[in-house]
Short mmCIF file of C-alpha atoms in Angstrom, two decimals:
data_model
loop_
_atom_site.label_atom_id
_atom_site.label_comp_id
_atom_site.label_asym_id
_atom_site.label_seq_id
_atom_site.Cartn_x
_atom_site.Cartn_y
_atom_site.Cartn_z
CA UNK J 1 -2.77 -55.39 6.78
CA UNK J 2 -3.79 -58.95 7.44
CA UNK J 3 -7.12 -59.69 9.06
CA UNK J 4 -5.37 -61.36 11.99
CA UNK J 5 -4.08 -57.98 13.19
CA UNK J 6 -7.46 -56.24 13.20
CA UNK J 7 -8.30 -57.11 16.79
CA UNK J 8 -4.97 -55.87 18.14
CA UNK J 9 -5.34 -52.73 16.01
CA UNK J 10 -8.63 -51.89 17.69
CA UNK J 11 -7.28 -52.59 21.15
CA UNK J 12 -4.24 -50.41 20.58
CA UNK J 13 -6.38 -47.60 19.20
CA UNK J 14 -8.73 -47.64 22.19
CA UNK J 15 -5.91 -47.83 24.69
CA UNK J 16 -4.19 -44.77 23.27
CA UNK J 17 -7.21 -42.68 22.39
CA UNK J 18 -6.54 -42.85 18.64
CA UNK J 19 -9.38 -42.19 16.23
CA UNK J 20 -10.12 -44.99 13.77
CA UNK J 21 -12.26 -44.02 10.82
CA UNK J 22 -13.49 -47.56 10.21
CA UNK J 23 -12.76 -50.67 12.26
CA UNK J 24 -13.51 -54.22 11.18
CA UNK J 25 -13.55 -56.96 13.81
CA UNK J 26 -14.72 -60.53 13.86
CA UNK J 27 -14.02 -63.55 11.74
CA UNK J 28 -11.80 -63.46 8.65
CA UNK J 29 -13.43 -61.70 5.73
CA UNK J 30 -15.22 -63.63 3.03
CA UNK J 31 -14.30 -63.24 -0.62
CA UNK J 32 -17.05 -60.64 -0.99
CA UNK J 33 -15.89 -58.52 1.98
CA UNK J 34 -13.50 -55.61 1.37
CA UNK J 35 -9.98 -56.20 2.58
CA UNK J 36 -8.83 -53.89 5.42
CA UNK J 37 -6.38 -51.20 4.37
CA UNK J 38 -5.04 -49.18 7.31
CA UNK J 39 -3.59 -45.69 6.99
CA UNK J 40 -2.19 -44.05 10.11
CA UNK J 41 -1.68 -40.34 9.93
CA UNK J 42 -1.82 -36.83 11.18
CA UNK J 43 -5.00 -35.59 12.78
CA UNK J 44 -4.92 -32.51 10.52
CA UNK J 45 -6.46 -34.42 7.63
CA UNK J 46 -8.95 -36.21 9.90
CA UNK J 47 -10.06 -33.33 12.12
CA UNK J 48 -10.47 -31.13 9.02
CA UNK J 49 -12.69 -33.90 7.55
CA UNK J 50 -10.51 -34.16 4.43
CA UNK J 51 -10.17 -37.88 5.13
CA UNK J 52 -13.90 -38.48 5.53
CA UNK J 53 -14.89 -36.25 2.60
CA UNK J 54 -12.22 -36.95 -0.04
CA UNK J 55 -9.69 -39.63 0.84
CA UNK J 56 -11.79 -42.48 2.26
CA UNK J 57 -14.79 -42.35 -0.13
CA UNK J 58 -12.61 -41.57 -3.13
CA UNK J 59 -10.21 -44.46 -2.61
CA UNK J 60 -12.98 -46.95 -1.81
CA UNK J 61 -14.84 -45.90 -4.95
CA UNK J 62 -11.71 -46.41 -7.05
CA UNK J 63 -10.81 -49.67 -5.29
CA UNK J 64 -13.95 -51.22 -3.76
CA UNK J 65 -11.99 -54.34 -2.81
CA UNK J 66 -10.46 -52.37 0.08
CA UNK J 67 -11.93 -51.05 3.32
CA UNK J 68 -10.10 -47.76 4.00
CA UNK J 69 -9.41 -47.37 7.73
CA UNK J 70 -7.76 -44.21 9.05
CA UNK J 71 -6.06 -44.03 12.46
CA UNK J 72 -5.75 -40.38 13.50
CA UNK J 73 -2.59 -39.54 15.42
CA UNK J 74 -0.04 -36.79 15.77
CA UNK J 75 2.87 -37.29 13.37
CA UNK J 76 5.33 -38.59 15.98
CA UNK J 77 2.78 -41.05 17.36
CA UNK J 78 1.73 -42.02 13.82
CA UNK J 79 5.32 -42.91 12.98
CA UNK J 80 5.61 -45.02 16.13
CA UNK J 81 2.34 -46.73 15.24
CA UNK J 82 3.54 -47.48 11.71
CA UNK J 83 6.88 -48.78 12.93
CA UNK J 84 4.99 -51.34 15.01
CA UNK J 85 3.67 -52.87 11.78
CA UNK J 86 0.07 -51.95 12.53
CA UNK J 87 -0.51 -49.85 9.40
CA UNK J 88 -0.03 -50.26 5.68
CA UNK J 89 0.49 -46.60 4.77
CA UNK J 90 1.10 -43.32 6.54
CA UNK J 91 0.35 -39.59 6.04
CA UNK J 92 2.49 -37.17 8.08
CA UNK J 93 3.85 -33.63 8.02
CA UNK J 94 7.12 -33.22 9.92
CA UNK J 95 10.31 -33.44 7.85
CA UNK J 96 12.49 -33.60 10.99
CA UNK J 97 10.75 -36.85 11.99
CA UNK J 98 10.04 -38.31 8.56
CA UNK J 99 13.75 -38.35 7.71
CA UNK J 100 14.38 -40.66 10.66
CA UNK J 101 11.54 -42.97 9.61
CA UNK J 102 13.03 -43.27 6.12
CA UNK J 103 16.60 -43.72 7.35
CA UNK J 104 15.46 -46.58 9.58
CA UNK J 105 14.20 -48.44 6.50
CA UNK J 106 10.45 -48.31 7.13
CA UNK J 107 9.52 -46.66 3.83
CA UNK J 108 8.90 -48.94 0.86
CA UNK J 109 10.14 -46.19 -1.47
CA UNK J 110 13.27 -44.05 -1.27
CA UNK J 111 11.31 -41.16 0.23
CA UNK J 112 7.70 -40.23 0.87
CA UNK J 113 5.52 -38.86 -1.89
CA UNK J 114 4.50 -35.22 -1.77
CA UNK J 115 0.69 -35.12 -1.72
CA UNK J 116 -0.43 -31.62 -0.69
CA UNK J 117 0.53 -28.59 1.34
CA UNK J 118 -1.29 -26.07 3.45
CA UNK J 119 -0.44 -23.46 6.03
CA UNK J 120 -0.23 -22.99 9.77
CA UNK J 121 -2.05 -20.13 11.46
CA UNK J 122 -2.12 -18.61 14.92
CA UNK J 123 -5.52 -18.23 16.52
CA UNK J 124 -6.28 -15.67 19.19
CA UNK J 125 -9.23 -14.12 21.03
CA UNK J 126 -11.05 -11.00 19.87
CA UNK J 127 -9.55 -8.83 22.63
CA UNK J 128 -6.04 -10.07 21.65
CA UNK J 129 -4.27 -9.28 24.95
CA UNK J 130 -0.84 -9.88 23.38
CA UNK J 131 -1.54 -7.37 20.58
CA UNK J 132 -0.60 -9.89 17.90
CA UNK J 133 -3.02 -8.85 15.16
CA UNK J 134 -1.91 -5.22 15.34
CA UNK J 135 1.82 -5.86 15.68
CA UNK J 136 2.66 -9.24 14.14
CA UNK J 137 -0.03 -10.38 11.67
CA UNK J 138 2.68 -11.77 9.35
CA UNK J 139 5.50 -12.42 11.82
CA UNK J 140 4.90 -15.68 13.66
CA UNK J 141 8.11 -15.56 15.73
CA UNK J 142 7.25 -12.01 16.79
CA UNK J 143 3.72 -13.15 17.65
CA UNK J 144 5.05 -15.98 19.84
CA UNK J 145 7.35 -13.54 21.66
CA UNK J 146 4.45 -11.20 22.37
CA UNK J 147 2.33 -14.07 23.73
CA UNK J 148 5.20 -15.19 25.97
CA UNK J 149 5.54 -11.66 27.34
CA UNK J 150 1.79 -11.36 27.91
CA UNK J 151 1.76 -14.82 29.47
CA UNK J 152 4.50 -13.85 31.91
CA UNK J 153 2.37 -10.82 32.81
CA UNK J 154 -0.61 -13.09 33.49
CA UNK J 155 -2.82 -11.86 30.63
CA UNK J 156 -2.39 -14.61 28.00
CA UNK J 157 -2.06 -18.38 27.63
CA UNK J 158 -0.59 -20.55 24.89
CA UNK J 159 -2.45 -23.82 24.27
CA UNK J 160 -0.14 -26.35 22.61
CA UNK J 161 -0.73 -29.96 21.71
CA UNK J 162 2.64 -30.88 23.21
CA UNK J 163 4.49 -34.08 22.32
CA UNK J 164 5.66 -34.67 18.75
CA UNK J 165 2.75 -33.97 16.38
CA UNK J 166 3.86 -32.23 13.20
CA UNK J 167 2.22 -29.04 14.45
CA UNK J 168 4.25 -29.11 17.68
CA UNK J 169 7.45 -29.86 15.76
CA UNK J 170 6.81 -26.74 13.67
CA UNK J 171 5.89 -24.78 16.78
CA UNK J 172 9.26 -25.73 18.28
CA UNK J 173 11.00 -24.47 15.13
CA UNK J 174 9.28 -21.11 15.67
CA UNK J 175 10.14 -20.88 19.38
CA UNK J 176 13.79 -21.40 18.37
CA UNK J 177 13.57 -18.13 16.41
CA UNK J 178 11.99 -16.04 19.16
CA UNK J 179 13.84 -13.68 21.46
CA UNK J 180 13.20 -12.66 25.05
CA UNK J 181 11.69 -16.02 26.02
CA UNK J 182 13.31 -18.68 28.20
CA UNK J 183 13.45 -21.91 26.19
CA UNK J 184 15.07 -25.33 26.33
CA UNK J 185 16.48 -27.23 23.36
CA UNK J 186 14.35 -30.03 21.93
CA UNK J 187 16.32 -33.11 20.86
CA UNK J 188 16.74 -33.94 17.18
CA UNK J 189 14.99 -37.25 17.84
CA UNK J 190 11.88 -35.25 18.78
CA UNK J 191 12.15 -32.91 15.80
CA UNK J 192 14.54 -30.28 17.18
CA UNK J 193 13.85 -26.62 17.85
CA UNK J 194 13.01 -25.14 21.24
CA UNK J 195 10.20 -25.10 23.78
CA UNK J 196 9.20 -22.55 26.40
CA UNK J 197 10.61 -23.76 29.70
CA UNK J 198 11.50 -22.56 33.15
CA UNK J 199 15.09 -23.67 32.51
CA UNK J 200 17.56 -23.60 29.66
CA UNK J 201 19.75 -26.31 28.14
CA UNK J 202 18.39 -29.61 26.87
CA UNK J 203 14.69 -30.05 27.53
CA UNK J 204 13.84 -32.29 30.47
CA UNK J 205 11.34 -35.12 30.18
CA UNK J 206 8.75 -33.89 30.87
CA UNK J 207 9.58 -30.31 29.94
CA UNK J 208 9.36 -27.84 32.83
CA UNK J 209 6.72 -25.59 31.25
CA UNK J 210 5.94 -22.04 32.38
CA UNK J 211 2.50 -21.47 33.91
CA UNK J 212 1.13 -19.71 30.81
CA UNK J 213 2.04 -22.59 28.44
CA UNK J 214 -0.20 -25.67 28.34
CA UNK J 215 0.50 -29.00 26.58
CA UNK J 216 -2.88 -30.71 26.21
CA UNK J 217 -1.88 -33.95 24.45
CA UNK J 218 -4.95 -33.56 22.23
CA UNK J 219 -5.29 -33.98 18.49
CA UNK J 220 -5.70 -30.93 16.28
CA UNK J 221 -9.45 -30.32 16.41
CA UNK J 222 -9.96 -30.91 20.15
CA UNK J 223 -6.92 -28.75 20.91
CA UNK J 224 -8.51 -25.81 19.08
CA UNK J 225 -11.74 -26.34 21.01
CA UNK J 226 -9.75 -26.44 24.26
CA UNK J 227 -8.24 -23.06 23.45
CA UNK J 228 -11.62 -21.71 22.39
CA UNK J 229 -13.07 -22.57 25.81
CA UNK J 230 -9.86 -21.25 27.44
CA UNK J 231 -10.40 -22.55 30.94
CA UNK J 232 -7.07 -21.18 32.18
CA UNK J 233 -6.21 -18.46 34.69
CA UNK J 234 -5.89 -15.09 32.99
CA UNK J 235 -7.73 -16.20 29.83
CA UNK J 236 -6.52 -14.84 26.50
CA UNK J 237 -5.78 -18.21 24.85
CA UNK J 238 -3.75 -18.54 21.66
CA UNK J 239 -3.54 -21.72 19.58
CA UNK J 240 -1.10 -22.64 16.81
CA UNK J 241 -2.82 -24.93 14.31
CA UNK J 242 -3.35 -25.84 10.67
CA UNK J 243 -5.81 -23.71 8.74
CA UNK J 244 -7.69 -26.70 7.31
CA UNK J 245 -8.84 -27.90 10.72
CA UNK J 246 -9.67 -24.36 11.83
CA UNK J 247 -11.66 -23.63 8.66
CA UNK J 248 -13.68 -26.81 9.00
CA UNK J 249 -14.43 -26.38 12.71
CA UNK J 250 -15.31 -22.70 12.22
CA UNK J 251 -17.63 -23.56 9.32
CA UNK J 252 -19.55 -25.88 11.66
CA UNK J 253 -19.94 -23.18 14.31
CA UNK J 254 -17.73 -25.05 16.77
CA UNK J 255 -15.30 -22.15 17.31
CA UNK J 256 -16.84 -18.98 18.71
CA UNK J 257 -14.04 -17.06 20.45
CA UNK J 258 -10.91 -17.61 18.38
CA UNK J 259 -9.95 -16.13 15.02
CA UNK J 260 -6.81 -15.97 12.90
CA UNK J 261 -4.39 -13.32 14.16
CA UNK J 262 -1.22 -14.41 12.30
CA UNK J 263 -0.81 -16.16 8.95
CA UNK J 264 1.34 -15.96 5.80
CA UNK J 265 4.73 -15.25 7.36
CA UNK J 266 6.40 -12.33 5.63
CA UNK J 267 9.55 -13.00 3.62
CA UNK J 268 11.44 -10.47 5.76
CA UNK J 269 10.23 -11.95 9.06
CA UNK J 270 12.33 -14.55 10.93
CA UNK J 271 12.04 -17.89 9.14
CA UNK J 272 10.60 -16.27 6.01
CA UNK J 273 7.62 -17.61 4.09
CA UNK J 274 8.43 -21.33 4.65
CA UNK J 275 8.00 -21.03 8.43
CA UNK J 276 4.21 -21.35 8.14
CA UNK J 277 4.15 -23.85 5.27
CA UNK J 278 2.61 -27.20 6.19
CA UNK J 279 3.75 -29.92 3.77
CA UNK J 280 2.25 -33.42 3.81
CA UNK J 281 3.76 -36.67 2.55
CA UNK J 282 2.44 -40.20 2.17
CA UNK J 283 4.41 -43.41 2.67
CA UNK J 284 3.91 -47.09 1.95
CA UNK J 285 5.30 -49.31 4.70
CA UNK J 286 8.11 -51.64 3.65
CA UNK J 287 7.17 -55.34 3.91
CA UNK J 288 10.89 -56.18 3.98
CA UNK J 289 11.31 -54.28 7.23
CA UNK J 290 8.93 -56.75 8.88
CA UNK J 291 10.21 -59.89 7.16
CA UNK J 292 11.18 -61.36 10.54
CA UNK J 293 7.83 -60.49 12.16
CA UNK J 294 5.42 -63.37 11.42
CA UNK J 295 2.43 -61.54 12.91
CA UNK J 296 2.81 -58.55 10.59
CA UNK J 297 1.41 -58.64 7.07
CA UNK J 298 1.72 -55.29 5.30
CA UNK J 299 -0.83 -54.75 2.54
CA UNK J 300 1.77 -53.37 0.18
CA UNK J 301 -0.40 -53.69 -2.92
CA UNK J 302 -3.12 -51.49 -1.42
CA UNK J 303 -0.55 -49.02 -0.08
CA UNK J 304 1.07 -48.49 -3.47
CA UNK J 305 -2.32 -48.20 -5.15
CA UNK J 306 -3.22 -45.55 -2.59
CA UNK J 307 -0.02 -43.59 -3.26
CA UNK J 308 -0.70 -43.67 -7.00
CA UNK J 309 -4.34 -42.70 -6.44
CA UNK J 310 -3.69 -39.82 -4.04
CA UNK J 311 -1.05 -38.34 -6.38
CA UNK J 312 -3.22 -38.72 -9.51
CA UNK J 313 -4.44 -35.52 -11.20
CA UNK J 314 -8.08 -36.33 -10.41
CA UNK J 315 -7.49 -36.79 -6.68
CA UNK J 316 -5.19 -33.80 -6.53
CA UNK J 317 -7.96 -31.69 -8.02
CA UNK J 318 -10.45 -32.99 -5.45
CA UNK J 319 -8.06 -32.16 -2.60
CA UNK J 320 -7.59 -28.62 -3.89
CA UNK J 321 -11.36 -28.13 -4.19
CA UNK J 322 -12.04 -29.10 -0.56
CA UNK J 323 -13.14 -26.18 1.67
CA UNK J 324 -12.44 -23.83 -1.24
CA UNK J 325 -15.66 -21.82 -1.15
CA UNK J 326 -13.74 -18.54 -0.76
CA UNK J 327 -10.96 -19.31 -3.28
CA UNK J 328 -8.53 -19.70 -0.37
CA UNK J 329 -8.18 -23.49 -0.07
CA UNK J 330 -6.46 -24.85 3.04
CA UNK J 331 -5.05 -27.84 1.16
CA UNK J 332 -3.24 -27.36 -2.14
CA UNK J 333 -2.05 -30.13 -4.48
CA UNK J 334 1.71 -30.71 -4.43
CA UNK J 335 2.19 -34.17 -5.93
CA UNK J 336 3.56 -32.90 -9.24
CA UNK J 337 5.77 -29.89 -9.97
CA UNK J 338 4.60 -26.96 -12.06
CA UNK J 339 5.88 -26.59 -15.60
CA UNK J 340 5.50 -23.18 -17.23
CA UNK J 341 6.43 -22.02 -20.72
CA UNK J 342 8.49 -18.84 -21.08
CA UNK J 343 7.04 -17.71 -24.40
CA UNK J 344 4.42 -19.09 -26.81
CA UNK J 345 5.66 -21.22 -29.67
CA UNK J 346 5.51 -19.78 -33.19
CA UNK J 347 2.53 -21.10 -35.09
CA UNK J 348 4.58 -21.55 -38.28
CA UNK J 349 8.27 -22.00 -39.06
CA UNK J 350 10.10 -22.39 -42.34
CA UNK J 351 11.64 -25.78 -42.95
CA UNK J 352 15.10 -25.88 -41.42
CA UNK J 353 14.45 -23.09 -38.94
CA UNK J 354 15.22 -23.77 -35.30
CA UNK J 355 12.76 -23.17 -32.50
CA UNK J 356 13.83 -22.58 -28.91
CA UNK J 357 11.57 -23.80 -26.12
CA UNK J 358 12.19 -22.21 -22.72
CA UNK J 359 10.40 -23.43 -19.60
CA UNK J 360 10.67 -23.46 -15.82
CA UNK J 361 10.10 -26.48 -13.61
CA UNK J 362 9.31 -25.79 -9.96
CA UNK J 363 8.10 -27.53 -6.84
CA UNK J 364 4.75 -25.90 -6.02
CA UNK J 365 5.36 -26.05 -2.26
CA UNK J 366 6.84 -22.71 -1.13
CA UNK J 367 10.31 -22.81 0.36
CA UNK J 368 11.49 -25.90 -1.50
CA UNK J 369 14.76 -25.78 -3.47
CA UNK J 370 14.97 -25.37 -7.23
CA UNK J 371 14.48 -28.50 -9.30
CA UNK J 372 17.89 -28.59 -10.94
CA UNK J 373 19.36 -31.39 -13.03
CA UNK J 374 15.96 -32.70 -14.15
CA UNK J 375 15.53 -34.09 -17.66
CA UNK J 376 12.75 -32.37 -19.62
CA UNK J 377 11.67 -34.06 -22.85
CA UNK J 378 10.16 -32.39 -25.90
CA UNK J 379 7.60 -34.70 -27.50
CA UNK J 380 5.85 -34.28 -30.85
CA UNK J 381 2.49 -35.69 -31.95
CA UNK J 382 1.18 -35.32 -35.53
CA UNK J 383 -1.90 -33.06 -35.42
CA UNK J 384 -3.87 -35.43 -37.60
CA UNK J 385 -3.31 -38.26 -35.14
CA UNK J 386 -4.01 -36.91 -31.63
CA UNK J 387 -4.28 -40.45 -30.25
CA UNK J 388 -0.91 -41.46 -31.64
CA UNK J 389 2.08 -42.03 -29.42
CA UNK J 390 4.18 -38.89 -28.90
CA UNK J 391 7.71 -39.09 -30.28
CA UNK J 392 10.76 -37.80 -28.44
CA UNK J 393 12.39 -35.15 -30.63
CA UNK J 394 14.67 -33.30 -28.22
CA UNK J 395 15.44 -32.84 -24.53
CA UNK J 396 17.24 -30.63 -22.05
CA UNK J 397 18.22 -30.53 -18.38
CA UNK J 398 17.13 -27.87 -15.90
CA UNK J 399 19.74 -25.48 -14.55
CA UNK J 400 20.29 -24.32 -10.97
CA UNK J 401 17.09 -22.29 -11.06
CA UNK J 402 14.93 -25.00 -12.61
CA UNK J 403 15.02 -23.41 -16.06
CA UNK J 404 15.56 -25.34 -19.28
CA UNK J 405 16.03 -24.34 -22.91
CA UNK J 406 15.47 -26.95 -25.61
CA UNK J 407 16.36 -26.38 -29.25
CA UNK J 408 14.78 -28.24 -32.16
CA UNK J 409 14.31 -27.98 -35.92
CA UNK J 410 10.76 -29.12 -36.72
CA UNK J 411 10.53 -31.56 -39.61
CA UNK J 412 6.75 -31.80 -39.81
CA UNK J 413 3.57 -30.26 -38.45
CA UNK J 414 3.14 -31.37 -34.85
CA UNK J 415 1.64 -30.63 -31.46
CA UNK J 416 4.38 -30.32 -28.87
CA UNK J 417 4.42 -31.40 -25.25
CA UNK J 418 7.00 -30.98 -22.51
CA UNK J 419 7.27 -34.11 -20.39
CA UNK J 420 8.94 -34.70 -17.03
CA UNK J 421 9.22 -38.08 -15.34
CA UNK J 422 9.16 -38.87 -11.61
CA UNK J 423 11.57 -36.75 -9.57
CA UNK J 424 13.53 -37.72 -6.47
CA UNK J 425 14.62 -34.59 -4.63
CA UNK J 426 16.46 -33.77 -1.41
CA UNK J 427 14.32 -30.97 0.02
CA UNK J 428 16.28 -30.22 3.21
CA UNK J 429 19.96 -31.09 3.29
CA UNK J 430 20.42 -29.36 6.66
CA UNK J 431 18.68 -32.21 8.44
CA UNK J 432 20.61 -35.31 9.48
CA UNK J 433 19.62 -37.58 7.82
CA UNK J 434 18.59 -35.40 4.90
CA UNK J 435 14.91 -35.08 4.06
CA UNK J 436 13.77 -35.81 0.53
CA UNK J 437 10.58 -36.58 -1.32
CA UNK J 438 9.19 -37.99 -4.55
CA UNK J 439 7.35 -35.83 -7.06
CA UNK J 440 4.94 -37.26 -9.62
CA UNK J 441 5.45 -36.96 -13.39
CA UNK J 442 4.04 -33.92 -15.14
CA UNK J 443 3.54 -32.72 -18.70
CA UNK J 444 2.48 -29.56 -20.50
CA UNK J 445 1.06 -29.27 -24.00
CA UNK J 446 2.72 -26.14 -25.36
CA UNK J 447 1.16 -25.71 -28.79
CA UNK J 448 1.09 -26.69 -32.44
CA UNK J 449 3.71 -25.67 -34.97
CA UNK J 450 3.25 -25.99 -38.71
CA UNK J 451 6.26 -26.35 -40.99
CA UNK J 452 6.32 -24.34 -44.20
CA UNK J 453 7.89 -26.49 -46.91
CA UNK J 454 10.63 -24.98 -49.08
CA UNK J 455 11.83 -25.42 -52.67
CA UNK J 456 15.34 -24.03 -52.95
CA UNK J 457 17.98 -23.57 -55.64
CA UNK J 458 15.41 -24.30 -58.34
CA UNK J 459 17.00 -24.51 -61.79
CA UNK J 460 15.38 -25.30 -65.13
CA UNK J 461 16.52 -26.73 -68.40
CA UNK J 462 14.75 -27.17 -71.73
CA UNK J 463 15.25 -30.02 -74.15
CA UNK J 464 12.91 -30.26 -77.09
CA UNK J 465 9.41 -30.09 -75.65
CA UNK J 466 10.55 -31.10 -72.19
CA UNK J 467 10.83 -28.86 -69.13
CA UNK J 468 13.14 -30.11 -66.39
CA UNK J 469 13.26 -28.58 -62.91
CA UNK J 470 15.89 -29.50 -60.31
CA UNK J 471 16.63 -28.26 -56.82
CA UNK J 472 16.56 -28.92 -53.10
CA UNK J 473 13.43 -29.55 -51.03
CA UNK J 474 12.92 -29.20 -47.31
CA UNK J 475 12.05 -30.73 -45.01
CA UNK J 476 12.83 -34.26 -46.07
CA UNK J 477 9.88 -36.62 -46.12
CA UNK J 478 9.62 -38.52 -42.80
CA UNK J 479 10.34 -42.24 -42.72
CA UNK J 480 7.37 -44.33 -43.73
CA UNK J 481 5.77 -41.47 -45.63
CA UNK J 482 5.79 -40.05 -49.15
CA UNK J 483 5.30 -36.60 -50.58
CA UNK J 484 4.51 -35.26 -54.04
CA UNK J 485 5.96 -32.77 -56.46
CA UNK J 486 3.20 -31.29 -58.60
CA UNK J 487 3.85 -29.16 -61.70
CA UNK J 488 0.99 -26.84 -62.60
CA UNK J 489 1.03 -25.18 -66.02
CA UNK J 490 -1.17 -23.35 -68.52
CA UNK J 491 -0.85 -21.33 -71.71
CA UNK J 492 -1.97 -17.76 -71.91
CA UNK J 493 -4.05 -16.56 -68.99
CA UNK J 494 -5.74 -19.85 -68.36
CA UNK J 495 -5.90 -21.28 -64.83
CA UNK J 496 -2.87 -23.31 -63.83
CA UNK J 497 -3.65 -27.01 -63.68
CA UNK J 498 -1.59 -30.09 -62.78
CA UNK J 499 0.28 -31.43 -65.78
CA UNK J 500 2.62 -33.81 -63.99
CA UNK J 501 3.36 -35.34 -60.58
CA UNK J 502 6.27 -37.15 -59.03
CA UNK J 503 6.43 -39.12 -55.79
CA UNK J 504 9.00 -37.96 -53.26
CA UNK J 505 10.36 -40.85 -51.27
CA UNK J 506 11.23 -40.71 -47.58
CA UNK J 507 14.59 -39.10 -46.95
CA UNK J 508 14.89 -37.44 -50.38
CA UNK J 509 16.63 -34.06 -50.27
CA UNK J 510 16.87 -33.19 -53.97
CA UNK J 511 14.38 -33.32 -56.80
CA UNK J 512 14.55 -33.71 -60.59
CA UNK J 513 11.22 -33.29 -62.40
CA UNK J 514 10.76 -33.56 -66.17
CA UNK J 515 7.45 -32.87 -67.93
CA UNK J 516 6.70 -32.87 -71.69
CA UNK J 517 4.71 -29.79 -72.73
CA UNK J 518 3.54 -28.72 -76.17
CA UNK J 519 5.09 -25.93 -78.19
CA UNK J 520 4.36 -22.39 -77.12
CA UNK J 521 4.70 -20.14 -74.11
CA UNK J 522 3.74 -21.64 -70.77
CA UNK J 523 3.21 -20.29 -67.31
CA UNK J 524 4.13 -22.80 -64.62
CA UNK J 525 4.58 -23.32 -60.88
CA UNK J 526 6.07 -26.24 -58.93
CA UNK J 527 4.55 -27.37 -55.62
CA UNK J 528 5.91 -29.63 -52.87
CA UNK J 529 2.90 -31.29 -51.24
CA UNK J 530 2.64 -33.50 -48.16
CA UNK J 531 -0.81 -32.96 -46.66
CA UNK J 532 -0.93 -33.23 -42.88
CA UNK J 533 2.85 -33.09 -42.63
CA UNK J 534 3.86 -29.66 -43.96
CA UNK J 535 2.37 -26.55 -45.42
CA UNK J 536 2.62 -26.80 -49.20
CA UNK J 537 5.69 -25.13 -50.70
CA UNK J 538 5.50 -23.56 -54.13
CA UNK J 539 7.61 -21.51 -56.47
CA UNK J 540 6.49 -18.24 -57.94
CA UNK J 541 4.75 -18.39 -61.33
CA UNK J 542 7.29 -18.35 -64.14
CA UNK J 543 7.17 -18.44 -67.95
CA UNK J 544 8.95 -20.62 -70.46
CA UNK J 545 8.75 -20.89 -74.27
CA UNK J 546 9.07 -24.31 -75.85
CA UNK J 547 9.52 -25.08 -79.53
#
């Protein structure tokens, strides 16, 4: 963003209660001052301290010319903030709202980039008046129904953030799957789903909430603390939240009464496994969308650098390592798909033999559709030249389950890699507009295969003191290279030694070797040599008598 917007950015943040990680005010920056780069986004990544621990310091270290500033908002409010032209990039987690942002032309790219995923959890008190932990530890819709029943009986409360944060949008999707609870229908513009209400039909504005349901309007961390204090009649507060924020706040001793009572929705439960999956995407704002707004200057260069940085393997690893002391990380990398090999490659094949490479390409975020129709390339690199450019030798396209089979006849020793370029994928076609995302390229080194050379159809002829050998060799010598035919011979039981060589030019398929030997009986063997390209081929030892 341009420096001229910094003052209005601060004023807007203070007026709305937004959290700004770093704010620069004052005169325009000098050449030595970092340039402001503003990211507006979900409070999940801020209240969990992922922003302060990984994103902000990591990006500023990689690009010290920028001052990373994060404005913490719920997803719906973050989108509104971005659409005002007061941010350069955005991190959000509500597909039913992101699709509208993209359709309106605010994204610089076709869709947002997948950056990481986590999970939602339900927190409850130790006495668990709704009996969630015992009856619905892996059934979030069932847990909500039990809380609603206990709330109606005056023994439980549900503490929601309200509004349109990504967490509330997902909460509404869950309420739509519950039974026995009076709900109203949330509009598609607000993410869809349902909300507890005293009346049915379309939700009013504001929603007529039952007495046991509380919409605080807080960001993620403060909302958990509100439920932990539970200053509501009847007590027994439950909070639906992301596990990253809960883990961080609990690790700091800030949460003393609440613990996880439901997580990891069972596949057989309503909504299945995806119902508690929390998927995050990052967007660069489109400068073209604000072409007619002279007071808006989107820092598109910084935004695209950030998208490339946050989806890089190094940053993805750092995200996955955050809060991972118990090998149960709350944020898992999702920028690139997984690529797994069906079976190991053979270490050696005979020249002319075909190898079959089977692999599966999959989006690592649970609940996403198969990656079908994706081109997977098979690349080869000579083992003696690991820094050389890989060469495309074959390719295949994934089927409806993301599986691909690639056939190839190796012509030389090589290390093989499967390579997949950037992927554009519609992840939810049931939404209108559809929701899609961008996945980063990925590759997988699958092993080294050596090619055993072959000498076939070897025939000999004798003329005077000359021995002539003809036949077919495989594989052919690669372009730009040469091989050698070496005839080893000896009389009696002496050691076979080279008695003649012949250069094999690139592309040659047949050979014709003639060597003059003295009179007598000779033992001989022919070799096809191309060091670093194939395993040496050789005939068996044979005998010939020359006059």
